Each structure stands twice: as structure tokens, then as C-alpha cells.
PDB file of C-alpha atoms and ligand atoms in Angstrom:
ATOM      1  CA  UNK A   1      -0.170  -0.041   0.045  1.00 53.00           C
ATOM      2  CA  UNK A   2       2.018   2.933  -1.250  1.00 64.00           C
ATOM      3  CA  UNK A   3      -0.381   5.004  -2.936  1.00 79.00           C
ATOM      4  CA  UNK A   4      -1.941   7.565  -1.117  1.00 89.00           C
ATOM      5  CA  UNK A   5      -5.310   7.147   0.540  1.00 90.00           C
ATOM      6  CA  UNK A   6      -7.040   9.388  -1.890  1.00 92.00           C
ATOM      7  CA  UNK A   7      -5.895   7.303  -4.796  1.00 92.00           C
ATOM      8  CA  UNK A   8      -6.157   4.312  -3.532  1.00 91.00           C
ATOM      9  CA  UNK A   9     -10.027   5.134  -3.352  1.00 94.00           C
ATOM     10  CA  UNK A  10     -10.064   6.852  -6.738  1.00 93.00           C
ATOM     11  CA  UNK A  11      -8.703   3.848  -8.275  1.00 91.00           C
ATOM     12  CA  UNK A  12     -11.526   1.531  -6.427  1.00 92.00           C
ATOM     13  CA  UNK A  13     -14.125   3.922  -7.495  1.00 93.00           C
ATOM     14  CA  UNK A  14     -15.484   4.343  -4.039  1.00 92.00           C
ATOM     15  CA  UNK A  15     -16.258   7.459  -1.877  1.00 94.00           C
ATOM     16  CA  UNK A  16     -13.318   7.928   0.328  1.00 94.00           C
ATOM     17  CA  UNK A  17     -15.869   8.133   3.909  1.00 95.00           C
ATOM     18  CA  UNK A  18     -14.211   8.898   7.244  1.00 96.00           C
ATOM     19  CA  UNK A  19     -14.635   5.192   8.133  1.00 96.00           C
ATOM     20  CA  UNK A  20     -13.280   4.201   5.327  1.00 96.00           C
ATOM     21  CA  UNK A  21     -10.112   5.899   5.753  1.00 95.00           C
ATOM     22  CA  UNK A  22     -10.023   4.998   9.391  1.00 96.00           C
ATOM     23  CA  UNK A  23      -9.859   1.538   8.349  1.00 96.00           C
ATOM     24  CA  UNK A  24      -7.510   1.558   5.708  1.00 94.00           C
ATOM     25  CA  UNK A  25      -5.257   3.530   8.124  1.00 93.00           C
ATOM     26  CA  UNK A  26      -5.410   0.691  10.706  1.00 94.00           C
ATOM     27  CA  UNK A  27      -4.605  -1.864   8.273  1.00 93.00           C
ATOM     28  CA  UNK A  28      -1.442   0.033   6.868  1.00 88.00           C
ATOM     29  CA  UNK A  29      -0.320   0.513  10.806  1.00 87.00           C
ATOM     30  CA  UNK A  30      -1.184  -2.903  11.781  1.00 81.00           C
ATOM     31  CA  UNK A  31       1.505  -5.681  10.763  1.00 72.00           C
ATOM     32  CA  UNK A  32       0.189  -8.147  12.525  1.00 79.00           C
ATOM     33  CA  UNK A  33      -2.495 -10.029  10.774  1.00 91.00           C
ATOM     34  CA  UNK A  34      -5.782  -8.712  11.853  1.00 92.00           C
ATOM     35  CA  UNK A  35      -9.257 -10.368  12.270  1.00 92.00           C
ATOM     36  CA  UNK A  36     -12.433  -8.254  11.287  1.00 93.00           C
ATOM     37  CA  UNK A  37     -13.010  -8.213  14.803  1.00 93.00           C
ATOM     38  CA  UNK A  38      -9.874  -6.666  15.719  1.00 93.00           C
ATOM     39  CA  UNK A  39     -10.490  -3.978  13.034  1.00 95.00           C
ATOM     40  CA  UNK A  40     -13.754  -3.327  14.391  1.00 96.00           C
ATOM     41  CA  UNK A  41     -12.283  -3.259  17.735  1.00 95.00           C
ATOM     42  CA  UNK A  42      -9.716  -0.463  17.072  1.00 95.00           C
ATOM     43  CA  UNK A  43     -12.123   1.704  14.944  1.00 97.00           C
ATOM     44  CA  UNK A  44     -14.497   1.841  17.562  1.00 97.00           C
ATOM     45  CA  UNK A  45     -12.056   4.186  19.573  1.00 96.00           C
ATOM     46  CA  UNK A  46     -12.852   6.817  17.184  1.00 96.00           C
ATOM     47  CA  UNK A  47     -16.360   5.754  15.685  1.00 97.00           C
ATOM     48  CA  UNK A  48     -18.308   4.452  18.034  1.00 96.00           C
ATOM     49  CA  UNK A  49     -21.381   3.871  16.796  1.00 96.00           C
ATOM     50  CA  UNK A  50     -20.047   2.113  13.510  1.00 96.00           C
ATOM     51  CA  UNK A  51     -21.373  -1.608  13.187  1.00 97.00           C
ATOM     52  CA  UNK A  52     -19.586  -4.597  12.507  1.00 96.00           C
ATOM     53  CA  UNK A  53     -21.269  -5.579   9.341  1.00 96.00           C
ATOM     54  CA  UNK A  54     -19.820  -1.985   7.923  1.00 96.00           C
ATOM     55  CA  UNK A  55     -16.362  -2.907   9.142  1.00 96.00           C
ATOM     56  CA  UNK A  56     -16.951  -6.286   6.982  1.00 95.00           C
ATOM     57  CA  UNK A  57     -18.361  -5.089   4.137  1.00 95.00           C
ATOM     58  CA  UNK A  58     -15.234  -2.011   4.042  1.00 96.00           C
ATOM     59  CA  UNK A  59     -12.439  -5.368   4.368  1.00 95.00           C
ATOM     60  CA  UNK A  60     -14.457  -7.414   1.533  1.00 94.00           C
ATOM     61  CA  UNK A  61     -14.383  -4.254  -0.613  1.00 95.00           C
ATOM     62  CA  UNK A  62     -10.755  -3.711   0.228  1.00 95.00           C
ATOM     63  CA  UNK A  63      -9.849  -7.509  -0.681  1.00 93.00           C
ATOM     64  CA  UNK A  64     -12.220  -7.225  -3.613  1.00 93.00           C
ATOM     65  CA  UNK A  65      -9.709  -4.298  -4.796  1.00 93.00           C
ATOM     66  CA  UNK A  66      -6.444  -6.695  -3.656  1.00 90.00           C
ATOM     67  CA  UNK A  67      -5.564  -4.023  -1.121  1.00 91.00           C
ATOM     68  CA  UNK A  68      -5.530  -7.012   1.495  1.00 92.00           C
ATOM     69  CA  UNK A  69      -5.658 -10.341   1.230  1.00 90.00           C
ATOM     70  CA  UNK A  70      -7.669 -13.068   3.064  1.00 89.00           C
ATOM     71  CA  UNK A  71      -5.616 -15.560   5.010  1.00 86.00           C
ATOM     72  CA  UNK A  72      -6.441 -18.952   5.332  1.00 71.00           C
ATOM     73  CA  UNK A  73      -5.673 -21.018   8.558  1.00 61.00           C
ATOM     74  CA  UNK A  74      -6.232 -23.077  11.561  1.00 61.00           C
ATOM     75  CA  UNK A  75      -7.869 -19.918  13.365  1.00 59.00           C
ATOM     76  CA  UNK A  76     -11.626 -19.928  13.575  1.00 71.00           C
ATOM     77  CA  UNK A  77     -11.673 -16.165  12.450  1.00 79.00           C
ATOM     78  CA  UNK A  78     -10.628 -15.173   8.862  1.00 83.00           C
ATOM     79  CA  UNK A  79      -7.952 -12.693   9.212  1.00 89.00           C
ATOM     80  CA  UNK A  80      -6.490 -10.614   6.809  1.00 90.00           C
ATOM     81  CA  UNK A  81      -3.352  -9.726   5.269  1.00 92.00           C
ATOM     82  CA  UNK A  82      -1.660  -6.319   4.526  1.00 88.00           C
ATOM     83  CA  UNK A  83       1.533  -7.467   3.009  1.00 88.00           C
ATOM     84  CA  UNK A  84       0.898  -8.062  -0.734  1.00 87.00           C
ATOM     85  CA  UNK A  85       4.154  -9.174  -1.551  1.00 89.00           C
ATOM     86  CA  UNK A  86       5.010 -13.027  -1.964  1.00 92.00           C
ATOM     87  CA  UNK A  87       5.537 -14.453   1.492  1.00 94.00           C
ATOM     88  CA  UNK A  88       4.819 -17.433   3.208  1.00 94.00           C
ATOM     89  CA  UNK A  89       3.600 -17.835   6.893  1.00 94.00           C
ATOM     90  CA  UNK A  90       4.432 -19.164  10.149  1.00 94.00           C
ATOM     91  CA  UNK A  91       1.399 -19.886  12.166  1.00 92.00           C
ATOM     92  CA  UNK A  92       1.729 -20.657  15.627  1.00 92.00           C
ATOM     93  CA  UNK A  93      -1.055 -23.013  16.476  1.00 88.00           C
ATOM     94  CA  UNK A  94      -1.609 -21.692  20.546  1.00 90.00           C
ATOM     95  CA  UNK A  95      -1.608 -18.067  19.795  1.00 90.00           C
ATOM     96  CA  UNK A  96      -2.641 -18.201  16.235  1.00 87.00           C
ATOM     97  CA  UNK A  97       0.326 -15.325  15.462  1.00 90.00           C
ATOM     98  CA  UNK A  98       1.050 -15.178  12.098  1.00 92.00           C
ATOM     99  CA  UNK A  99       4.510 -14.484  11.253  1.00 93.00           C
ATOM    100  CA  UNK A 100       5.507 -13.539   7.331  1.00 94.00           C
ATOM    101  CA  UNK A 101       8.865 -14.817   6.340  1.00 95.00           C
ATOM    102  CA  UNK A 102      10.249 -15.234   2.635  1.00 96.00           C
ATOM    103  CA  UNK A 103      11.543 -18.247   1.642  1.00 94.00           C
ATOM    104  CA  UNK A 104      13.845 -18.438  -1.694  1.00 92.00           C
ATOM    105  CA  UNK A 105      14.593 -21.806  -1.783  1.00 92.00           C
ATOM    106  CA  UNK A 106      11.099 -23.298  -1.597  1.00 90.00           C
ATOM    107  CA  UNK A 107       9.903 -20.538  -4.619  1.00 91.00           C
ATOM    108  CA  UNK A 108      12.449 -22.213  -6.743  1.00 91.00           C
ATOM    109  CA  UNK A 109      12.079 -26.218  -6.249  1.00 90.00           C
ATOM    110  CA  UNK A 110      10.248 -26.962  -9.636  1.00 90.00           C
ATOM    111  CA  UNK A 111       6.710 -28.331  -9.083  1.00 89.00           C
ATOM    112  CA  UNK A 112       5.948 -32.199  -9.542  1.00 91.00           C
ATOM    113  CA  UNK A 113       5.562 -33.219 -12.729  1.00 92.00           C
ATOM    114  CA  UNK A 114       2.137 -34.577 -12.308  1.00 93.00           C
ATOM    115  CA  UNK A 115       0.609 -30.871 -11.267  1.00 92.00           C
ATOM    116  CA  UNK A 116       0.699 -30.589 -15.128  1.00 92.00           C
ATOM    117  CA  UNK A 117      -2.087 -32.361 -15.377  1.00 94.00           C
ATOM    118  CA  UNK A 118      -4.275 -30.100 -13.010  1.00 93.00           C
ATOM    119  CA  UNK A 119      -3.403 -27.064 -14.599  1.00 94.00           C
ATOM    120  CA  UNK A 120      -0.926 -24.020 -14.394  1.00 91.00           C
ATOM    121  CA  UNK A 121       0.400 -22.779 -11.302  1.00 89.00           C
ATOM    122  CA  UNK A 122       0.120 -19.268 -10.552  1.00 87.00           C
ATOM    123  CA  UNK A 123       1.452 -18.929  -6.973  1.00 87.00           C
ATOM    124  CA  UNK A 124       2.610 -20.809  -4.445  1.00 90.00           C
ATOM    125  CA  UNK A 125       2.169 -20.591  -0.555  1.00 90.00           C
ATOM    126  CA  UNK A 126       3.772 -22.513   2.298  1.00 91.00           C
ATOM    127  CA  UNK A 127       2.183 -22.435   6.103  1.00 91.00           C
ATOM    128  CA  UNK A 128       4.749 -23.526   8.810  1.00 93.00           C
ATOM    129  CA  UNK A 129       2.924 -24.341  11.850  1.00 92.00           C
ATOM    130  CA  UNK A 130       4.529 -24.960  15.154  1.00 94.00           C
ATOM    131  CA  UNK A 131       4.740 -22.664  18.632  1.00 95.00           C
ATOM    132  CA  UNK A 132       6.017 -19.169  18.741  1.00 95.00           C
ATOM    133  CA  UNK A 133       8.795 -18.384  20.744  1.00 95.00           C
ATOM    134  CA  UNK A 134       6.724 -16.147  23.289  1.00 95.00           C
ATOM    135  CA  UNK A 135       4.421 -19.437  23.651  1.00 95.00           C
ATOM    136  CA  UNK A 136       7.523 -21.588  24.068  1.00 94.00           C
ATOM    137  CA  UNK A 137       8.895 -19.312  26.414  1.00 93.00           C
ATOM    138  CA  UNK A 138       5.379 -19.371  28.215  1.00 90.00           C
ATOM    139  CA  UNK A 139       5.198 -22.852  28.738  1.00 78.00           C
ATOM    140  CA  UNK A 140       9.065 -23.779  29.181  1.00 63.00           C
ATOM    141  CA  UNK A 141       8.935 -26.625  26.745  1.00 57.00           C
TER     142      UNK A 141
HETATM  143 ZN1   ZN B 201       2.217 -18.708  19.711  1.00 78.30          ZN
HETATM  144 ZN1   ZN B 202       1.224 -12.598   5.657  1.00 78.30          ZN
END
């Protein structure tokens, strides 16, 4: 997200409302992978009367324009990724923290021959699951 908010909303062809702008700001500041619930909680500090539905619809709008990406993983909640560069995830199975990382080795390995029968690969994504350092420290494992 390098463009100014004005350009972003212009490119999407939607009105830049104060609420939408604030959601965009929250996402830009957040380098975690926030759930809609997290964004909702933060935006209520400034817009106490905003509905969860509005937040959710705005996130879907941003997603459909490629501003953010949905993350699919173990957590019950849908989480959003604000990092649109190619990367992989380390997911902590305890606290559900998601850590971004790049892995050139994996990106370079040719896919199995069989894959061609299924179709053309356009992207590859690896999810490592484990226990993060913080959780390891807490339990002393
Ligand atoms: Zn953890
Ligand atoms: Zn990510």
C-alpha cells in the first residue's frame, strides 16, 4: 500500500468516507494479521457507533480490489494480510500469531510433474505450523 489514500479510493471507484479511511489507516499501521473483529475494536475508539457489518463489508471491498488478502489457516476467524508481497507464513497453533517470511529455496523448487495435469501454477504458498517463541517461553517447553 504505497499510494495515498485518495489515490487508493479513486482507483477503487468508491467514496472516501471517514470510516473507510480510518479502516485503511488501521490496516496500514497493523503488521499483524488482523481479524475483522480486531479492526472493529480499534475503529470503535474513534467511531463508537460503527457497525461490525460496515467494517466487514469495507474489508471485503478492500479485498476485492486487491488491497488486502484473506488468510486461510487454523484460526476460526478470517484474518487479513496487509502484506501483498509474495511471502509465506509461520502460524503459531497456540496463540494463532502469524509471522511473515520469505523462503527463496521453496520458491525455486520445481513443482512435481503431475501438477501440469491439474493446471497451471500461478502462486505458491507455504504455511509452517508450530509454536512461536513467546508461547515456548510461557510454557517452558
Ligand atoms: Zn504463539
Ligand atoms: Zn502474511
